PDB file of C-alpha atoms and ligand atoms in Angstrom:
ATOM      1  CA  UNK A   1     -22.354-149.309   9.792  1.00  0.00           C
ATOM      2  CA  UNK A   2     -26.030-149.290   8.539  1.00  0.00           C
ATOM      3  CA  UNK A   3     -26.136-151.402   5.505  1.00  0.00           C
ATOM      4  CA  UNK A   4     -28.325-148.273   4.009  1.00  0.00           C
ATOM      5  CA  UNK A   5     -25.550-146.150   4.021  1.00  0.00           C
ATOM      6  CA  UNK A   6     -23.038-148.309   2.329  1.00  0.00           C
ATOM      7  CA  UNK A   7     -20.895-147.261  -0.384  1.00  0.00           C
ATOM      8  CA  UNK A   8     -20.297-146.682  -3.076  1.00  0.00           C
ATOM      9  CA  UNK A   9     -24.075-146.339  -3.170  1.00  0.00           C
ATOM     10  CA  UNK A  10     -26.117-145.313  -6.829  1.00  0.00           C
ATOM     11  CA  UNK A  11     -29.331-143.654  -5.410  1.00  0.00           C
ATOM     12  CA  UNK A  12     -31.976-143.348  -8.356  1.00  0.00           C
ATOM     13  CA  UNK A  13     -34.285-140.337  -8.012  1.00  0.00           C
ATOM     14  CA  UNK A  14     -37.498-141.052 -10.082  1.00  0.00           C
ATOM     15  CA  UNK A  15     -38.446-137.753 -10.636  1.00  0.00           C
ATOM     16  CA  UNK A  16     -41.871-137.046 -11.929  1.00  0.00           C
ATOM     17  CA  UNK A  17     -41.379-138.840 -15.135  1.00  0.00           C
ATOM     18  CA  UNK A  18     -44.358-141.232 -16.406  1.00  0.00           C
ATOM     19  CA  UNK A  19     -41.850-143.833 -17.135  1.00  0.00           C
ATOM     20  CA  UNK A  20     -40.919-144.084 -13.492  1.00  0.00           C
ATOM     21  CA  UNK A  21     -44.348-143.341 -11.997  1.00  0.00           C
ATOM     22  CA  UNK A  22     -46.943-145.765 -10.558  1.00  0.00           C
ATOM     23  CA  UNK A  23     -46.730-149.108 -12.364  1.00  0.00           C
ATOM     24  CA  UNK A  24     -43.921-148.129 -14.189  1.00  0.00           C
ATOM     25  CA  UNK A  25     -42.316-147.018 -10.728  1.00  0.00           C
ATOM     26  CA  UNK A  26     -42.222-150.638  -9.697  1.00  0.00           C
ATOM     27  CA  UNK A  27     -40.843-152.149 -12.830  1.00  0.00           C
ATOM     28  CA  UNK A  28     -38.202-149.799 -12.729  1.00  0.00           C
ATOM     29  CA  UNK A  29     -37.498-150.390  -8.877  1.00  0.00           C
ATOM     30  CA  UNK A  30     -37.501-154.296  -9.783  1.00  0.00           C
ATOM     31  CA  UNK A  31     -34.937-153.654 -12.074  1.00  0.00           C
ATOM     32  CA  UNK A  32     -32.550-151.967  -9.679  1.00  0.00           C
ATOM     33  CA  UNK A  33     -33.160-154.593  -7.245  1.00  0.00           C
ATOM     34  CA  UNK A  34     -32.101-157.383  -9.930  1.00  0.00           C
ATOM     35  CA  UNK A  35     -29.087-154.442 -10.377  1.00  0.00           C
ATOM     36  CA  UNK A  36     -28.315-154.886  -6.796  1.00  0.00           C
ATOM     37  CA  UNK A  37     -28.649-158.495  -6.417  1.00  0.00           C
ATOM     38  CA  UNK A  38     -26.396-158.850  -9.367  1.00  0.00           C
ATOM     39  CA  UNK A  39     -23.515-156.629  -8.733  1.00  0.00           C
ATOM     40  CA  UNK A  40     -23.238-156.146  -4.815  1.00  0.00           C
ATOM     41  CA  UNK A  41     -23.610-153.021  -5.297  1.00  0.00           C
ATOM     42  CA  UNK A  42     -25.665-150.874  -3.201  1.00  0.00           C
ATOM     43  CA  UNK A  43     -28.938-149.647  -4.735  1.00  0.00           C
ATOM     44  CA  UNK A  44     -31.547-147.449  -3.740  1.00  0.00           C
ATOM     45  CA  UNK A  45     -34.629-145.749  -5.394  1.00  0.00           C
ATOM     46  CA  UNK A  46     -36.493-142.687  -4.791  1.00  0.00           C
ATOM     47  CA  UNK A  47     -40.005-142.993  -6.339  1.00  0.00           C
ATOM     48  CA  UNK A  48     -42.844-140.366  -5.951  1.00  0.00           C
ATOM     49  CA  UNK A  49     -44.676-140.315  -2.797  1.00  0.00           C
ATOM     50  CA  UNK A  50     -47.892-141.872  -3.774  1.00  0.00           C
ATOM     51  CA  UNK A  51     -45.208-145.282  -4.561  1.00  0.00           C
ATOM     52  CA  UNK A  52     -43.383-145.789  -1.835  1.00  0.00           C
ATOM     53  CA  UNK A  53     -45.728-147.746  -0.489  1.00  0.00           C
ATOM     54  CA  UNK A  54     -46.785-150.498  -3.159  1.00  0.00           C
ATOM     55  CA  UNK A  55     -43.089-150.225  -4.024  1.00  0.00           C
ATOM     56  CA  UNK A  56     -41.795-150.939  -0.329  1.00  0.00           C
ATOM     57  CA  UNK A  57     -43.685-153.951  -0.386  1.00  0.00           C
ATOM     58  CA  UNK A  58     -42.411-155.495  -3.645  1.00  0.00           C
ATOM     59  CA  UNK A  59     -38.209-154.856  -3.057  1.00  0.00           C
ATOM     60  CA  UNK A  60     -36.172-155.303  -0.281  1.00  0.00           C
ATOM     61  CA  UNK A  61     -33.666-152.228  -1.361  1.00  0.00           C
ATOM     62  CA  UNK A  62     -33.765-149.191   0.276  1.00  0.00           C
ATOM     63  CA  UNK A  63     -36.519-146.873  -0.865  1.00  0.00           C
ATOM     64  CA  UNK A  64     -36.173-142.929  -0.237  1.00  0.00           C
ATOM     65  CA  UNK A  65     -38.793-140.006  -0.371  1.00  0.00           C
ATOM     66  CA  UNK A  66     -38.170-137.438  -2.837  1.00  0.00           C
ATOM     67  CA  UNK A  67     -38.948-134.491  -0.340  1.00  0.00           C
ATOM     68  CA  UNK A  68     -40.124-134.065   3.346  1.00  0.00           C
ATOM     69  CA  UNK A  69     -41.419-130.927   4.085  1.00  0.00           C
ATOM     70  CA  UNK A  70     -40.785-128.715   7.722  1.00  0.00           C
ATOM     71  CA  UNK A  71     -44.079-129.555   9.156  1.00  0.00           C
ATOM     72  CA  UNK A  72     -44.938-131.760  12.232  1.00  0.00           C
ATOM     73  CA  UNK A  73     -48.591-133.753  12.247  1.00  0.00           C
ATOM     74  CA  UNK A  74     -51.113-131.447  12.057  1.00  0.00           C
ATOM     75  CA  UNK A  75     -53.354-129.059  10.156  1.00  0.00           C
ATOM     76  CA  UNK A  76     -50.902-129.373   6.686  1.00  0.00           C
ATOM     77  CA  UNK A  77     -52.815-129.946   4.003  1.00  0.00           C
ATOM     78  CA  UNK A  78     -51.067-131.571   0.688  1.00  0.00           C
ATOM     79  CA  UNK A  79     -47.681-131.421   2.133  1.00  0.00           C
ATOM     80  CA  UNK A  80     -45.289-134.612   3.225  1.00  0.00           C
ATOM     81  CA  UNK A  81     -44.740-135.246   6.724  1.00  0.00           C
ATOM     82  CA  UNK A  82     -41.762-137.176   7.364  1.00  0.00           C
ATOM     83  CA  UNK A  83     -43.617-140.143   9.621  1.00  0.00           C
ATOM     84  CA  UNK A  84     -45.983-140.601   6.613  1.00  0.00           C
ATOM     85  CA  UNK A  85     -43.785-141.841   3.729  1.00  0.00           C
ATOM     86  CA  UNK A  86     -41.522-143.779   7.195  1.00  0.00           C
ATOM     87  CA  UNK A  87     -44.492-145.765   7.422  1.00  0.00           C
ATOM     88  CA  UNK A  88     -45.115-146.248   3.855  1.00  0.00           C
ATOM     89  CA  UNK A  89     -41.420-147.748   3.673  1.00  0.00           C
ATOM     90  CA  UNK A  90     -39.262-144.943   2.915  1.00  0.00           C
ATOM     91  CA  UNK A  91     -36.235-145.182   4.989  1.00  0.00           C
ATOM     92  CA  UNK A  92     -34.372-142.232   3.835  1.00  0.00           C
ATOM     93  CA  UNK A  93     -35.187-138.964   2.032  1.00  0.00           C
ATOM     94  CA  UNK A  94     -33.591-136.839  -0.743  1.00  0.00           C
ATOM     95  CA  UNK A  95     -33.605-133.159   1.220  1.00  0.00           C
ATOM     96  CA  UNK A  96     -33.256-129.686  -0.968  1.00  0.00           C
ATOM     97  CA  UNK A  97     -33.420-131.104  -4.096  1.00  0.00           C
ATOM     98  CA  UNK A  98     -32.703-128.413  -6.817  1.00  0.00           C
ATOM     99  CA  UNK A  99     -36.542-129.196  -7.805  1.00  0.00           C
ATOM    100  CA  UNK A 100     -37.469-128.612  -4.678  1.00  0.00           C
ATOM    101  CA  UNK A 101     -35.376-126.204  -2.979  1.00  0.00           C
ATOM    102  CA  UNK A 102     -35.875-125.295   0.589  1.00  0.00           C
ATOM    103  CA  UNK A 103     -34.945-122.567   3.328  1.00  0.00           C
ATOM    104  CA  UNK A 104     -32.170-123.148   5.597  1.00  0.00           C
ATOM    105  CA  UNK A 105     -34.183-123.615   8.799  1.00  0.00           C
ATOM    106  CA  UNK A 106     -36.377-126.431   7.425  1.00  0.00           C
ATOM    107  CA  UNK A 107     -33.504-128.465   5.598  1.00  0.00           C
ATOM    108  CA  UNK A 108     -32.352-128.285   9.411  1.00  0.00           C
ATOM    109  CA  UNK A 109     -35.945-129.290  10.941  1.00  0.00           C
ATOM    110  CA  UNK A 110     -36.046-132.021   8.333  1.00  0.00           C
ATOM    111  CA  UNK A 111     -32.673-133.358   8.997  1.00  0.00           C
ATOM    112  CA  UNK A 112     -32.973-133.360  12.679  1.00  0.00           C
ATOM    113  CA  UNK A 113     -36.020-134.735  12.418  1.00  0.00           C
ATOM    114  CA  UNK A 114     -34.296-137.812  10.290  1.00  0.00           C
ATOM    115  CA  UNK A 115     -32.079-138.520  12.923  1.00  0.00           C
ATOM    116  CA  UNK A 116     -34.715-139.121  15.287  1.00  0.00           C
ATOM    117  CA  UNK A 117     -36.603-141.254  13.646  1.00  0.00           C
ATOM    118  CA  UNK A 118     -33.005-143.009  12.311  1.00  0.00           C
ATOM    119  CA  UNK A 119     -33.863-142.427   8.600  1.00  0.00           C
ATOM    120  CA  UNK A 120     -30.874-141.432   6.334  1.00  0.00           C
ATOM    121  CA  UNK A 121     -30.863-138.005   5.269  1.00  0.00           C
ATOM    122  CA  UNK A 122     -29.395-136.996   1.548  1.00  0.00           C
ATOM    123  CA  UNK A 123     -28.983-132.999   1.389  1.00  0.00           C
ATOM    124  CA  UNK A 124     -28.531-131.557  -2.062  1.00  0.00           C
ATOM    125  CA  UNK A 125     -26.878-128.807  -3.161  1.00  0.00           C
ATOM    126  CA  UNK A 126     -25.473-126.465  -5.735  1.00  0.00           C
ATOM    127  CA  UNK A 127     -22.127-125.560  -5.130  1.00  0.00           C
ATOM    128  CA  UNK A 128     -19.125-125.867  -2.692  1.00  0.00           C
ATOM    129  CA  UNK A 129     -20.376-123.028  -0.412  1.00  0.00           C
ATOM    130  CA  UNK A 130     -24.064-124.785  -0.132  1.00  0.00           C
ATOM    131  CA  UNK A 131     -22.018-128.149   0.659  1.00  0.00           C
ATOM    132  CA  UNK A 132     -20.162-126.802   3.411  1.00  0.00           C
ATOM    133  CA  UNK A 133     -22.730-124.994   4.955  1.00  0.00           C
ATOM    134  CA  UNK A 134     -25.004-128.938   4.459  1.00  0.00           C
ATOM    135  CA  UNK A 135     -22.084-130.750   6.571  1.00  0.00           C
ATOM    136  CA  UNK A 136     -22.513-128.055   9.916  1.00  0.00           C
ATOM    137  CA  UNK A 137     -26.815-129.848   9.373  1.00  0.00           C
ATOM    138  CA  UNK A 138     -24.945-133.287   9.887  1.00  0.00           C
ATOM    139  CA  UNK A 139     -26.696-134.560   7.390  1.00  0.00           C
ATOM    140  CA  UNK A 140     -25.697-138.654   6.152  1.00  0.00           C
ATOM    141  CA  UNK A 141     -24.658-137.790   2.549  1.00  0.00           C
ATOM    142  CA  UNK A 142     -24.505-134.218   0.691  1.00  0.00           C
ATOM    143  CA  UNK A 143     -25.070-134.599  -3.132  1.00  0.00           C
ATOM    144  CA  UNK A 144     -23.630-131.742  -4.583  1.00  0.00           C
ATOM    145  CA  UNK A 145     -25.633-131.257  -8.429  1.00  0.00           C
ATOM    146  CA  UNK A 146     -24.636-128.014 -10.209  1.00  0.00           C
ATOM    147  CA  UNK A 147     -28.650-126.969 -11.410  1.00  0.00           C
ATOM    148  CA  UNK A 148     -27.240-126.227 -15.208  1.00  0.00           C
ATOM    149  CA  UNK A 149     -26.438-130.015 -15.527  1.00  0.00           C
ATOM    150  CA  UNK A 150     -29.576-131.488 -14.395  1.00  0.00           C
ATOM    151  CA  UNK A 151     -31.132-133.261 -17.118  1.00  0.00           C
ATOM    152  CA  UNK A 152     -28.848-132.237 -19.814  1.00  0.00           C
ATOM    153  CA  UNK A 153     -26.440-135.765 -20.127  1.00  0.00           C
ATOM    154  CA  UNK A 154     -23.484-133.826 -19.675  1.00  0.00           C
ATOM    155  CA  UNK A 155     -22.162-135.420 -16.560  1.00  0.00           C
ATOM    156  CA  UNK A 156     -20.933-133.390 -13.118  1.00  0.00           C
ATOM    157  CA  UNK A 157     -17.701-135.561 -12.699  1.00  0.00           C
ATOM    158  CA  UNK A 158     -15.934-134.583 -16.040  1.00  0.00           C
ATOM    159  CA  UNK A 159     -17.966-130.871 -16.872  1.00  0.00           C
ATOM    160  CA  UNK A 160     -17.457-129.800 -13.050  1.00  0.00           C
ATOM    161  CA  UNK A 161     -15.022-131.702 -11.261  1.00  0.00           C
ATOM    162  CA  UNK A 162     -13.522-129.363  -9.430  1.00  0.00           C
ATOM    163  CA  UNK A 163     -17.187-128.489  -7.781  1.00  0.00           C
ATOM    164  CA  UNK A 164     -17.044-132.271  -6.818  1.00  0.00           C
ATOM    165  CA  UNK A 165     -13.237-132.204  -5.491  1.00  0.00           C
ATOM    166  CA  UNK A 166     -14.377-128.992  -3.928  1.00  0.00           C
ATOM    167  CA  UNK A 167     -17.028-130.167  -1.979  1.00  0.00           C
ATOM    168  CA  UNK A 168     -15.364-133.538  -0.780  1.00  0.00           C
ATOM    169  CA  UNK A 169     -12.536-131.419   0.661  1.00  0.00           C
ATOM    170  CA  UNK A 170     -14.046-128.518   2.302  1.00  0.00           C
ATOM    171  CA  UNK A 171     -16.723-131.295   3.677  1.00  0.00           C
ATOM    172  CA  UNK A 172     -13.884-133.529   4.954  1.00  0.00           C
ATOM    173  CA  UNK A 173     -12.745-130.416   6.826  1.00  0.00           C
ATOM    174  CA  UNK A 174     -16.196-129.276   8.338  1.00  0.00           C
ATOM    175  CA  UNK A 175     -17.956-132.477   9.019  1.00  0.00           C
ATOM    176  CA  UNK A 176     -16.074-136.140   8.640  1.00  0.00           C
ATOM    177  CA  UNK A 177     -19.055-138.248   9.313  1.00  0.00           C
ATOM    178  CA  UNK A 178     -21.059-136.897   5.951  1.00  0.00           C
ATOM    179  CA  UNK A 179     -19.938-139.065   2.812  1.00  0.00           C
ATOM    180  CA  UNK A 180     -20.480-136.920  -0.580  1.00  0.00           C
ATOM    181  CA  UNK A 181     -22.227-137.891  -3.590  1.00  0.00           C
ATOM    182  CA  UNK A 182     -22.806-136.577  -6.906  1.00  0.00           C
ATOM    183  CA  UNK A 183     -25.131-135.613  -9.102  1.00  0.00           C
ATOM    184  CA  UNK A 184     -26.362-134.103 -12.336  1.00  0.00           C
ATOM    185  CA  UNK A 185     -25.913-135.695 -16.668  1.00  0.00           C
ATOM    186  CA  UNK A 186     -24.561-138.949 -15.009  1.00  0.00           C
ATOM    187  CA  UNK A 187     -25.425-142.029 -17.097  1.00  0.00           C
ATOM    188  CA  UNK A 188     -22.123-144.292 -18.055  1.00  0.00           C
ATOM    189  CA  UNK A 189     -19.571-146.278 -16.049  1.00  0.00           C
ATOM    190  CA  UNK A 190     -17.226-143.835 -16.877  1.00  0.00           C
ATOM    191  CA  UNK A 191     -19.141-141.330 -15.899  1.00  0.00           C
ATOM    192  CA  UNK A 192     -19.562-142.837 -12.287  1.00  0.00           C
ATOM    193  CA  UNK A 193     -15.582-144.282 -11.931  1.00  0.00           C
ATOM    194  CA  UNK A 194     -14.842-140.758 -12.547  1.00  0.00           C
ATOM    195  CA  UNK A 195     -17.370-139.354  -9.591  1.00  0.00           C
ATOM    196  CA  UNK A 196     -15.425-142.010  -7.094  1.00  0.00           C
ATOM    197  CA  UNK A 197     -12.028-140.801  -8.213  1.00  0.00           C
ATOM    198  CA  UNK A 198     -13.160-137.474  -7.220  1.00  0.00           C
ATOM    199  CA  UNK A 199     -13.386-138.797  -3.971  1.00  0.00           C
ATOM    200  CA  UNK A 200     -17.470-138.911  -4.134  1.00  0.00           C
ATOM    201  CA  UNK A 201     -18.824-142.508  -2.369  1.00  0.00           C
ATOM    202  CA  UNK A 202     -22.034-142.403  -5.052  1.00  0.00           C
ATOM    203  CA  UNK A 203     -24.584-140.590  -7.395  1.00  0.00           C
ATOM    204  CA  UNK A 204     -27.622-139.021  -7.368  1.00  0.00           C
ATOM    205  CA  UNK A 205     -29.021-139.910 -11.109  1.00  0.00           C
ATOM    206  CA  UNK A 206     -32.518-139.998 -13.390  1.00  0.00           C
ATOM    207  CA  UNK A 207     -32.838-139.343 -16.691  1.00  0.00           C
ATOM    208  CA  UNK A 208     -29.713-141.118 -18.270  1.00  0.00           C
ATOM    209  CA  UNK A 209     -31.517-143.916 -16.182  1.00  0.00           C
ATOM    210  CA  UNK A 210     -34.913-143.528 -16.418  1.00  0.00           C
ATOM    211  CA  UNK A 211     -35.078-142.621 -19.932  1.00  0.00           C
ATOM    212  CA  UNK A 212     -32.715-144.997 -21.192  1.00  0.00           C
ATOM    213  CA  UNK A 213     -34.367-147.596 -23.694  1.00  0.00           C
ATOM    214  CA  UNK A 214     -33.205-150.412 -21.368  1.00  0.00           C
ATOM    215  CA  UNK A 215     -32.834-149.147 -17.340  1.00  0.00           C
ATOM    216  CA  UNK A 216     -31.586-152.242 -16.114  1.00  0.00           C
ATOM    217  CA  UNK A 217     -28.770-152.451 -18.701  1.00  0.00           C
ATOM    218  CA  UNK A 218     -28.419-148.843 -18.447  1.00  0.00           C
ATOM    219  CA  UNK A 219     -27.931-149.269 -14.683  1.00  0.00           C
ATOM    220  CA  UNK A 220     -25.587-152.536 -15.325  1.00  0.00           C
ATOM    221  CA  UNK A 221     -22.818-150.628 -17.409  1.00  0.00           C
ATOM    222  CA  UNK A 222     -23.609-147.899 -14.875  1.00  0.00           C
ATOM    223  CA  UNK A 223     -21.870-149.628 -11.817  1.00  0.00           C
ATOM    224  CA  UNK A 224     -19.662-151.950 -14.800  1.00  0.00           C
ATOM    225  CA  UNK A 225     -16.715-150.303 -13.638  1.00  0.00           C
ATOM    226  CA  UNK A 226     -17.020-149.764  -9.566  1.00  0.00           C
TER     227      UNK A 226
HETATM  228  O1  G3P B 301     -31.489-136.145  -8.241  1.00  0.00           O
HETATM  229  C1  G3P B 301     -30.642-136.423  -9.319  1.00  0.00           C
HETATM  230  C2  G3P B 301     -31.009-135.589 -10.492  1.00  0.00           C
HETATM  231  O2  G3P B 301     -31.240-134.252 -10.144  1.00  0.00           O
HETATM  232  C3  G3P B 301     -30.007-135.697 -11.604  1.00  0.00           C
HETATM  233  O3  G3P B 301     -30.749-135.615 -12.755  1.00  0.00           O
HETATM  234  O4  G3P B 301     -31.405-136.390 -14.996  1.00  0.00           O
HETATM  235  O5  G3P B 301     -29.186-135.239 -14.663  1.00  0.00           O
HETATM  236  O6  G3P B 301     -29.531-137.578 -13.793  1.00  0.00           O
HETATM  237  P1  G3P B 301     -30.177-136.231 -14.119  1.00  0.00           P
END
């Protein structure tokens, strides 16, 4: 199994936030390293582009793009192309974020092209029906975040757990090699226990992170009851 992939797996999306960008990017990827190291638990951190770099060469957890797009090298100007942020030290990538939403033909381009080049793919989505039609991409993970929730602390696993029942089942049934995570308001231990007794294998998380007066502690009672 590839150690990336292991679960139950907390994957921290950065965002665009200035208290997870550039040198605040890499105290805040420290900190879920130290999170890591200190719990067993598997950690990885999605910073902005422009970070993955300096930040790949500080940590030795995994570190994931926030977005490829559809293109191969070429004439592209100012988008992301997936062998880029590989060689920066990315070894995985959040696909069809809600932020960055994406047709069905490139989330397919993007995810075949992550198998190639063995990175691990995370497709997002918005509901059950976006899930299962995610597993038939064979994508590693699906992260199924309900938009509405995003941002607003009211955690997926206890507002919408059917959505996250939902989508473990009906991906079970289409496609039994993609594990499920969840997403959207999650910030407590309680909030993540109940995301695995959905049947998820890990979050997708920011702001109750990010924004937290203490991340590391925040991330600590986080993962407090895995
Ligand atoms: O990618 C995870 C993100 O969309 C969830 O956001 O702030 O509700 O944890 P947040």
């Amino acid at each position: 199994m590839n150690k990336i992939k292991r679960t139950p797996i907390v994957i921290l999306n950065f965002k665009t936030y200035l208290e997870s960008t550039g040198k605040n990017a890499l105290k805040l990827a420290v900190a879920s390293q130290l999170v890591a190291e200190e719990t067993g638990v598997n950690m990885v951190v999605a910073p902005q582009s422009p970070d993955i770099y300096p930040i790949s060469n500080e940590i030795t957890i995994p570190v994931f793009a926030q977005h490829i797009d559809a293109i191969n090298a070429g004439g592209h100007t100012g988008s992301t192309l997936l062998e880029c942020v590989n060689e920066a030290g990315a070894v995985g990538s959040l696909i069809n974020h809600s932020e960055n939403r994406m047709k069905l033909a490139d989330m397919d381009m993007v995810v075949k092209k992550t198998i190639e080049k063995q990175m691990v793919s995370v497709l997002c989505t918005n509901n059950i029906e976006t899930s299962a039609a995610a597993a038939t991409l064979n994508p590693d993970f699906v992260a199924i975040e309900p938009p509405e929730l995003i941002g607003s602390g009211i955690p997926v696993s206890k507002a919408e757990p059917e959505i996250v029942e939902g989508t473990v089942d009906i991906i079970h049934e289409i496609n039994p090699k993609t594990s499920i995570l969840c997403g959207a308001g999650i910030s407590t231990g309680e909030d993540m226990k109940a995301a695995l007794d959905l049947g998820a294998q890990g979050v997708l998380l920011a702001s109750g992170i990010i924004l937290a007066k203490d991340p590391k502690d925040a991330l600590l009672n986080l993962v407090s009851k895995i």
